[in-house]
Short mmCIF file of C-alpha atoms in Angstrom, two decimals:
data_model
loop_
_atom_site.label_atom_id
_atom_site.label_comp_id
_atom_site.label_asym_id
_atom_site.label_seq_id
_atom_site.Cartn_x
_atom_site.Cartn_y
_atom_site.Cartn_z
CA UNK A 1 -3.36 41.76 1.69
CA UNK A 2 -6.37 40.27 0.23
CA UNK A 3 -6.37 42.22 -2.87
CA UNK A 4 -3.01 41.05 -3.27
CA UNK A 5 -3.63 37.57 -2.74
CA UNK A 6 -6.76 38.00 -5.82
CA UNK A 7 -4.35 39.69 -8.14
CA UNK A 8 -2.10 37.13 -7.97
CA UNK A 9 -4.55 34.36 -8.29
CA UNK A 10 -5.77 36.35 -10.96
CA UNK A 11 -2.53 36.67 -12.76
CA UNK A 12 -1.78 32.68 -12.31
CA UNK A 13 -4.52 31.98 -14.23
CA UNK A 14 -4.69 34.55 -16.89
CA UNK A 15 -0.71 33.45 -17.74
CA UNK A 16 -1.65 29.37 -17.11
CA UNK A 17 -4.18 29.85 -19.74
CA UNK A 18 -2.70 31.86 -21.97
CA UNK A 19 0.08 29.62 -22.07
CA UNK A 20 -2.55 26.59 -22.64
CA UNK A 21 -3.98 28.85 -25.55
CA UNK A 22 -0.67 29.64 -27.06
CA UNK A 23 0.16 25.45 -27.14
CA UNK A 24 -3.16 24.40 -27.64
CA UNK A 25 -3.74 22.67 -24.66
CA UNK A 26 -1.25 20.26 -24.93
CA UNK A 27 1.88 21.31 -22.53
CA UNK A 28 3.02 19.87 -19.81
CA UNK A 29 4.78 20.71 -16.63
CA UNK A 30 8.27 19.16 -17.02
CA UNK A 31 9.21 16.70 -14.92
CA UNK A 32 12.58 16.45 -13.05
CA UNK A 33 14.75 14.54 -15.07
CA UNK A 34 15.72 11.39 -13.11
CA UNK A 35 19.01 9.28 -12.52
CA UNK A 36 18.58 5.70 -14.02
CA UNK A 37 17.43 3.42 -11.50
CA UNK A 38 20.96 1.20 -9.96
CA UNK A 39 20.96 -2.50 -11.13
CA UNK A 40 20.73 -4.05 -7.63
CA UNK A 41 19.65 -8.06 -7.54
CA UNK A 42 18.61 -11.01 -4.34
CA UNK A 43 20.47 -12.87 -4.27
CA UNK A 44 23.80 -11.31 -5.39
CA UNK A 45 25.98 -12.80 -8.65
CA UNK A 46 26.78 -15.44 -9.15
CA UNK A 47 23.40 -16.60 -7.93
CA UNK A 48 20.09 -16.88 -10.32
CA UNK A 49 18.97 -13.88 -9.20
CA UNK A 50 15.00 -13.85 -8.22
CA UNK A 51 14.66 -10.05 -7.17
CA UNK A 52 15.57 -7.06 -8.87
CA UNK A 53 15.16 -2.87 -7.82
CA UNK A 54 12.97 -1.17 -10.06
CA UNK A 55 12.49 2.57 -8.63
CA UNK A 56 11.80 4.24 -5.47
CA UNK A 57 8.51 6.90 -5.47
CA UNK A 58 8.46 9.52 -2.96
CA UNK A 59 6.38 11.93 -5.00
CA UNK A 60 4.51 12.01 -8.30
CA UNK A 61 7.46 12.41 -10.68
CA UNK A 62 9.51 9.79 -10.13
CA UNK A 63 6.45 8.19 -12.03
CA UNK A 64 7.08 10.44 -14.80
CA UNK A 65 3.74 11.96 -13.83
CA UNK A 66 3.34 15.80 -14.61
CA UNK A 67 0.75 18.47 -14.10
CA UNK A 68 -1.22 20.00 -16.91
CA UNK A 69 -0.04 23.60 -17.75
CA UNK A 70 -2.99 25.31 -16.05
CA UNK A 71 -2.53 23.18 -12.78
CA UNK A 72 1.07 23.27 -12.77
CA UNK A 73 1.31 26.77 -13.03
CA UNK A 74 -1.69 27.46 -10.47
CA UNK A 75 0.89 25.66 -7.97
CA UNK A 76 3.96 27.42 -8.87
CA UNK A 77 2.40 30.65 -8.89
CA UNK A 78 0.77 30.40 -5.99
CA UNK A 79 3.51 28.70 -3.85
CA UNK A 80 1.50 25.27 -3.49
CA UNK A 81 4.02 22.41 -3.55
CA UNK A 82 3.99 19.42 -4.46
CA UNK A 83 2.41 16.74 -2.03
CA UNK A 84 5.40 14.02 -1.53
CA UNK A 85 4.67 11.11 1.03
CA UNK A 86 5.32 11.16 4.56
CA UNK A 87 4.18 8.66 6.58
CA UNK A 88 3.40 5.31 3.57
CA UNK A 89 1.51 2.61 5.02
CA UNK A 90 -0.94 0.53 3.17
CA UNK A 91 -0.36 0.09 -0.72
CA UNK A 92 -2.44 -1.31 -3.49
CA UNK A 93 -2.48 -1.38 -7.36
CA UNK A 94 -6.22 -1.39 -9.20
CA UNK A 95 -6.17 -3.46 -12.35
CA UNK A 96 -6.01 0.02 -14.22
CA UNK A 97 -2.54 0.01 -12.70
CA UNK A 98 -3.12 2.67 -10.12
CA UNK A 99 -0.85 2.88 -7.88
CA UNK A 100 -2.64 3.64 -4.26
CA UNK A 101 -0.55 4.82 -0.62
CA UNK A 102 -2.52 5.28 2.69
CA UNK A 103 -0.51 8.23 4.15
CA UNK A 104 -1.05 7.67 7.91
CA UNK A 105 0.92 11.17 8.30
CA UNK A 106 -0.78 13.29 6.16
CA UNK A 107 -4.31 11.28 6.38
CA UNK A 108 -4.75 10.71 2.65
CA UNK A 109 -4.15 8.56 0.36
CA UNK A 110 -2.12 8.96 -2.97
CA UNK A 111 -3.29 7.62 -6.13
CA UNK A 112 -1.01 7.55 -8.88
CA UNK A 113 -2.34 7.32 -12.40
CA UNK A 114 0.53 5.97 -14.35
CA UNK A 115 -1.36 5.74 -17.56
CA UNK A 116 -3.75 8.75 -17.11
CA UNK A 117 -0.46 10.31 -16.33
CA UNK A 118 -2.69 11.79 -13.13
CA UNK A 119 -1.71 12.05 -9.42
CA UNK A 120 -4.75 13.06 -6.93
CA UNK A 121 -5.69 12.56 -3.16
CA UNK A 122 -8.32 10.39 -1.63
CA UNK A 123 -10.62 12.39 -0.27
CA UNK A 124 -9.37 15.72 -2.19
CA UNK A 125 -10.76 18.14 0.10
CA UNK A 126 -11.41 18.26 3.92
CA UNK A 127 -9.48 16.38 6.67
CA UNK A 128 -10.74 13.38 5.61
CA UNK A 129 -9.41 10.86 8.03
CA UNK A 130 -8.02 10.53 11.55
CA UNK A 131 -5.56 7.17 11.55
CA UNK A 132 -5.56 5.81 7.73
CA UNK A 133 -3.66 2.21 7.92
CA UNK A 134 -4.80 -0.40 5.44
CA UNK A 135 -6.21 -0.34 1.86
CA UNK A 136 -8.25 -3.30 -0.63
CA UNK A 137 -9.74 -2.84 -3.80
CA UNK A 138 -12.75 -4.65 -5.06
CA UNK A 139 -12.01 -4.20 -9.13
CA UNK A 140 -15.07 -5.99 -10.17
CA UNK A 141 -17.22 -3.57 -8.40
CA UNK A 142 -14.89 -0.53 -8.42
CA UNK A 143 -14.53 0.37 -5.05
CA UNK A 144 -11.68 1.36 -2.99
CA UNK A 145 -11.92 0.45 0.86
CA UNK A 146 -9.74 1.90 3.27
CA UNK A 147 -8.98 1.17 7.05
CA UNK A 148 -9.00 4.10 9.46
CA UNK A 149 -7.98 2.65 12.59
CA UNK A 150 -8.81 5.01 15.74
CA UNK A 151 -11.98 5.80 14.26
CA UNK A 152 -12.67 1.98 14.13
CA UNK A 153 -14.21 2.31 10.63
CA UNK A 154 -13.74 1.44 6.91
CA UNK A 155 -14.35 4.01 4.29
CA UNK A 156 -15.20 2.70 0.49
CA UNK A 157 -14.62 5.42 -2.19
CA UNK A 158 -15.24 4.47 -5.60
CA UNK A 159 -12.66 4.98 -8.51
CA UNK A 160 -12.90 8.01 -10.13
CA UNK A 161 -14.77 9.57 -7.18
CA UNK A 162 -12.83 12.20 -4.99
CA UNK A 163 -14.58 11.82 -1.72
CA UNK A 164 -15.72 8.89 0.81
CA UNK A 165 -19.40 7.40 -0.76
CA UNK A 166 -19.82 5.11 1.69
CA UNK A 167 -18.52 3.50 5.04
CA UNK A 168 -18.63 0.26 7.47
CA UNK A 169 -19.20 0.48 10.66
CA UNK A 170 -20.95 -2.62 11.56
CA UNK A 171 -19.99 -5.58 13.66
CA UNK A 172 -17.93 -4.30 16.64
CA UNK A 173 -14.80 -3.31 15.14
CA UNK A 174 -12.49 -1.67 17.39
CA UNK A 175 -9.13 -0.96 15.72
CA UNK A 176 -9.39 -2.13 11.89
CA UNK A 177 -6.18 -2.10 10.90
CA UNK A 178 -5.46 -4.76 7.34
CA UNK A 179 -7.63 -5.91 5.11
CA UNK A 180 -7.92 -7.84 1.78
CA UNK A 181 -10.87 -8.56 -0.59
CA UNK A 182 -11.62 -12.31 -1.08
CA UNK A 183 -13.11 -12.26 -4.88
CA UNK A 184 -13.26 -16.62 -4.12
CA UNK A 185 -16.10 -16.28 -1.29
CA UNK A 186 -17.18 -12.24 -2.48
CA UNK A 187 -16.22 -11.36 0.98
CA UNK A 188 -14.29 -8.25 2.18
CA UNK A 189 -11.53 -9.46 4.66
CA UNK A 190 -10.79 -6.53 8.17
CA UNK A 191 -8.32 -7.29 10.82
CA UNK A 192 -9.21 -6.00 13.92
CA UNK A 193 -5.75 -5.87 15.97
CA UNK A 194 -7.49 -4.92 18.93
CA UNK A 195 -9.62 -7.66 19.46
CA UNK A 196 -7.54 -10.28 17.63
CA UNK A 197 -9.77 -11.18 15.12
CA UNK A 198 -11.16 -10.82 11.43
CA UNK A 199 -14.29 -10.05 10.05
CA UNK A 200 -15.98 -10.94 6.96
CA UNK A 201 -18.10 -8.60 5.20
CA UNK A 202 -20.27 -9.18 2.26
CA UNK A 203 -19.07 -7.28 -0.74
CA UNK A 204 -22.49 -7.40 -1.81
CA UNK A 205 -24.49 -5.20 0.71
CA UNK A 206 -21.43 -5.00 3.67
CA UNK A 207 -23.15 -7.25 5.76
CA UNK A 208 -21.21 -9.20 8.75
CA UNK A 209 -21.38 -12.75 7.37
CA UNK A 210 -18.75 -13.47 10.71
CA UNK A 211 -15.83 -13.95 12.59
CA UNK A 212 -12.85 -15.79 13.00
CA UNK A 213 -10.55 -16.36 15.38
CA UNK A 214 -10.32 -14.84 19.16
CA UNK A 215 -6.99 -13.99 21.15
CA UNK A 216 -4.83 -16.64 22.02
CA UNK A 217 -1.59 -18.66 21.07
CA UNK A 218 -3.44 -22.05 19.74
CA UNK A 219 -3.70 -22.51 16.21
CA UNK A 220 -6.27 -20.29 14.66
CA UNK A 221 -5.97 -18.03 17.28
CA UNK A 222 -4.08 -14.28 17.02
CA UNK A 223 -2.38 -12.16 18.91
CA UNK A 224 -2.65 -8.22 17.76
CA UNK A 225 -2.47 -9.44 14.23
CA UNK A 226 -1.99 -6.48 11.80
CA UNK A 227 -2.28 -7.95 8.27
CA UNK A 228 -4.28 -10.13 5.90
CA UNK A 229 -4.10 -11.23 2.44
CA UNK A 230 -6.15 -14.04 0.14
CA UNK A 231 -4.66 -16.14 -3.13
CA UNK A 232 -5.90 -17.00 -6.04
CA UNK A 233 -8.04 -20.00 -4.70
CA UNK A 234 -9.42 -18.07 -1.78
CA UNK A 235 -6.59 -19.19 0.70
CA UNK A 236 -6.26 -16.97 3.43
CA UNK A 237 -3.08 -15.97 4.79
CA UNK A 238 -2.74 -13.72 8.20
CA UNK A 239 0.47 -11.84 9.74
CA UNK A 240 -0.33 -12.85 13.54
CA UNK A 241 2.20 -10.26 14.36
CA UNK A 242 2.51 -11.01 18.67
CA UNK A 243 2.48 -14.42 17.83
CA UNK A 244 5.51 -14.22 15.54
CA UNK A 245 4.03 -16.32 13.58
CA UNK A 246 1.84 -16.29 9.50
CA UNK A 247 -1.45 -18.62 9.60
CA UNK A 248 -2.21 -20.04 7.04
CA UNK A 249 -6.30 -20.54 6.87
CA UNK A 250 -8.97 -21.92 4.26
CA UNK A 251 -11.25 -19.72 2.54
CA UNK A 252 -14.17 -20.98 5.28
CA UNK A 253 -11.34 -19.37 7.96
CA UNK A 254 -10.30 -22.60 8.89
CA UNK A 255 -7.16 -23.08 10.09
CA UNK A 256 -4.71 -25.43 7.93
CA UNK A 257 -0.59 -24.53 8.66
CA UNK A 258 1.34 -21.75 10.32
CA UNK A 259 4.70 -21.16 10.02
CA UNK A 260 7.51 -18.62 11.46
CA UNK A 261 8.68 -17.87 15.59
CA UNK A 262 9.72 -15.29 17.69
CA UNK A 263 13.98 -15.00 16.69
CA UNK A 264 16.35 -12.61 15.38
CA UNK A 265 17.36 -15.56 12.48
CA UNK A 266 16.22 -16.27 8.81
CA UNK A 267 12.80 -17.85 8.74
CA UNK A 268 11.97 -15.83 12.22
CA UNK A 269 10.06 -12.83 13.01
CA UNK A 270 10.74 -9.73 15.32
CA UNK A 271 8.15 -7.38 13.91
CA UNK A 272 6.37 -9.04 10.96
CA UNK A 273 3.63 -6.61 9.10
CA UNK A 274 2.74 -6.33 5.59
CA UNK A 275 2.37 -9.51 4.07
CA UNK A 276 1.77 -10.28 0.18
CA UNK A 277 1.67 -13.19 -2.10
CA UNK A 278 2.96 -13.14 -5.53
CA UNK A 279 2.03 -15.12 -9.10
CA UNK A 280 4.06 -18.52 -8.03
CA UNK A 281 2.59 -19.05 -4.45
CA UNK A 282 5.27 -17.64 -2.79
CA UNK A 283 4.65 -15.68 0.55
CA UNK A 284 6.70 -12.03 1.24
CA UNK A 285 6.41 -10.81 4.83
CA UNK A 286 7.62 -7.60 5.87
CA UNK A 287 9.17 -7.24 9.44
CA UNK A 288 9.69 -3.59 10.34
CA UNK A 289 12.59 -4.37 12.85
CA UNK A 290 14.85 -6.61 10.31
CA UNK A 291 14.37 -3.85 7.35
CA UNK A 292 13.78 -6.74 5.30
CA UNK A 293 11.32 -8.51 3.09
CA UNK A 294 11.57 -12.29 3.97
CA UNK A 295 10.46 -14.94 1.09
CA UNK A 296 8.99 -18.21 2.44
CA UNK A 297 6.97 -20.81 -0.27
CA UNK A 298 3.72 -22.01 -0.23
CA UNK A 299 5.14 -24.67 2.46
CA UNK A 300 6.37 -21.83 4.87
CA UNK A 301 10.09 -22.97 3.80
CA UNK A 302 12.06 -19.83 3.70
CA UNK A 303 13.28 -19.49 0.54
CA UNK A 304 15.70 -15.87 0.80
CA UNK A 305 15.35 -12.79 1.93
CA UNK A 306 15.93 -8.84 0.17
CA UNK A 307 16.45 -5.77 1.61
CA UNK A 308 18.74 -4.11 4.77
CA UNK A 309 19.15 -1.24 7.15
CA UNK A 310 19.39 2.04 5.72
CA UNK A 311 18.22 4.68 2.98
CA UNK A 312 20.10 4.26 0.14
CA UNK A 313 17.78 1.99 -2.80
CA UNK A 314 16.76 -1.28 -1.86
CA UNK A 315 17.34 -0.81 1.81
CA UNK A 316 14.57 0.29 4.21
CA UNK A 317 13.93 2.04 7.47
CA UNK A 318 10.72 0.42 9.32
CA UNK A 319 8.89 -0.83 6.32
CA UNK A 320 4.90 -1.48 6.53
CA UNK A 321 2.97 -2.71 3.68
CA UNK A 322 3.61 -4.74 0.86
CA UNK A 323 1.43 -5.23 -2.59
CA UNK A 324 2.23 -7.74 -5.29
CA UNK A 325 0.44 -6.68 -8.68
CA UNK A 326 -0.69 -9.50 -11.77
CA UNK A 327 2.92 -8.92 -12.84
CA UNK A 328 5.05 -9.78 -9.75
CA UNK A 329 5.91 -6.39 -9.42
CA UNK A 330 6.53 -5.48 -5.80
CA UNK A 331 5.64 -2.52 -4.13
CA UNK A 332 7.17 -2.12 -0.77
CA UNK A 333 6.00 0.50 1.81
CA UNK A 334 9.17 2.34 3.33
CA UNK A 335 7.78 4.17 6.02
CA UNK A 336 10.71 5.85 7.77
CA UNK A 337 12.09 6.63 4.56
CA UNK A 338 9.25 8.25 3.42
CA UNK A 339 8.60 6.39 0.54
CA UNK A 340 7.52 3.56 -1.68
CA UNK A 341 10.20 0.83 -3.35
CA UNK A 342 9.31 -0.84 -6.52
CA UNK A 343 10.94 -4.29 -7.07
CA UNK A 344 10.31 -7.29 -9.72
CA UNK A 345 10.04 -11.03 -9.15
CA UNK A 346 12.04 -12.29 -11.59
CA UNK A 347 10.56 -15.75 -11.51
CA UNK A 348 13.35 -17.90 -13.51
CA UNK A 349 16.04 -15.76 -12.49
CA UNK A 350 15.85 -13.63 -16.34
CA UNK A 351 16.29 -9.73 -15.93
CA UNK A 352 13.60 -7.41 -16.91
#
């Protein structure tokens, strides 16, 4: 059986190369071809619309992105599929254009090169980690910092690098869950659900620089919140998820406005959890019970909502995370569904 499994290895690579020599390097696995994307807007005619579907990614070619001859036909030939996602969480785009998934399923996360036309896993080899949830990325420095909840730790790669180079540990976390990098005060940004609370870490040396908040129902205070992002000034902005409720603090961690409630209405939360911000101010919360992406201003005024129950594009089942990227293109963790949806802000209401 073992000599069987080396021939065969063997023979994958002496045909994978062969076909590399024979094109001189330069062929490509072909990628599936793919239907073109349905033109699906928020709000529907005759309304200006603001939101439009762009694509949905389960996998790395429905980013057009193919292996290399000698890879693609190592997999083929040796019956290695391809890795789709199965349990997206946390999402993030590096300002190489990356496109980054924490699979909580499969304990990985995806990276999508788009330009590189590249797809690899964070860490590569080895088990990696235990309960992945939230993901941040400090372009200045190049690191990549990701949340792994039950192990109550955050692990930093660093672009380019396949495996973990560093970690935090530090400060009493007990169930890290989001987090966000503040580039205003150079701070790194953790949610700990558990105890209610964020921490701010130093992005210089990791160093607890403090905390804010505690549990409670008062302003400034959380209750199991779950996710955390900062805007352009340094404004902080926190999904206070058993509080029903987004706060709304300074860059200090002061707090300044909250808005939202416990309801089953528009402008009302039943399960809020990713939360993003996009070029204009405007704030998109996620609530995994509604199946919708609810769109408030910078007031907390809700301004519409996108999305619905089900599988078919622009409709979710339990969605997570959100990311919003320097082009108002939104990326939309669908975690039932098993995959990530793409949508555009279409500021002024003109198509793409």
């Amino acid at each position: 059986m073992r000599l069987k499994r080396i021939f065969r290895y063997g023979l994958a690579v002496g045909l994978a190369v062969g076909l590399a020599a024979l094109t001189g390097g330069c062929f490509k696995m072909a990628v599936p071809d793919s239907k073109p994307a349905p033109v699906i807007l928020w709000p529907a005619p005759p309304e200006i619309p603001r939101i439009s579907f762009v694509n949905a990614v389960s996998q790395q070619a429905d980013l057009g992105i193919a292996d290399g001859v000698v890879k693609g036909f190592l997999k083929y030939l040796l019956g290695k599929p391809v890795t789709p996602m199965v349990g997206p969480h946390g999402v993030a785009v590096d300002a190489e254009g990356r496109l980054y998934v924490v699979d909580n399923f499969l304990k990985k996360v995806h990276v999508y090169d788009r330009q590189g036309g590249k797809y690899n896993l964070l860490p590569e080899k080895g088990d990696g980690f235990v309960s992945p949830i939230g993901i941040a990325i400090d372009d200045k420095r190049g690191r990549i910092y990701v949340t792994d909840s039950v192990q109550a730790v955050v692990r930093i790669f660093a672009k380019g690098e396949a495996e973990q180079v560093a970690e935090i540990k530090s400060g009493g976390m007990d169930r890290p869950t989001g987090l966000a990098v503040n580039a205003v005060a150079d701070e790194l940004l953790v949610v700990d659900t558990l105890h209610s609370s964020i921490q701010r870490y130093s992005l210089a040396d990791h160093s607890l620089k403090g905390v804010i908040g505690l549990e409670g129902s008062e302003a400034g205070q959380f209750h199991s919140p779950t996710d955390i992002a900062v805007g352009p000034t340094g404004m902080i902005y926190v999904t206070d998820a058993l509080n029903f409720r987004v706060q709304v603090l300074s860059p200090e961690g002061k707090f300044l406005r909250s808005f939202g409630g416990a309801g089953d209405g528009p402008g009302y939360f039943s399960r809020p959890k990713g939360l993003a911000l996009d070029g204009d101010g405007n704030i998109y919360v996620v609530d995994a019970l509604f199946d919708n992406v609810q769109v408030f201003n910078a007031g907390g005024e809700l301004l519409m909502a996108f999305g619905k129950p089900g599988q078919k594009p622009g409709e979710f089942w339990s969605p997570s995370g959100i990311f919003i990227d320097r082009h108002n293109t939104i990326y939309v963790s669908d975690s039932y569904n098993k995959r990530v949806q793409i949508f555009q802000y279409l500021k002024g209401g003109e198509l793409p």
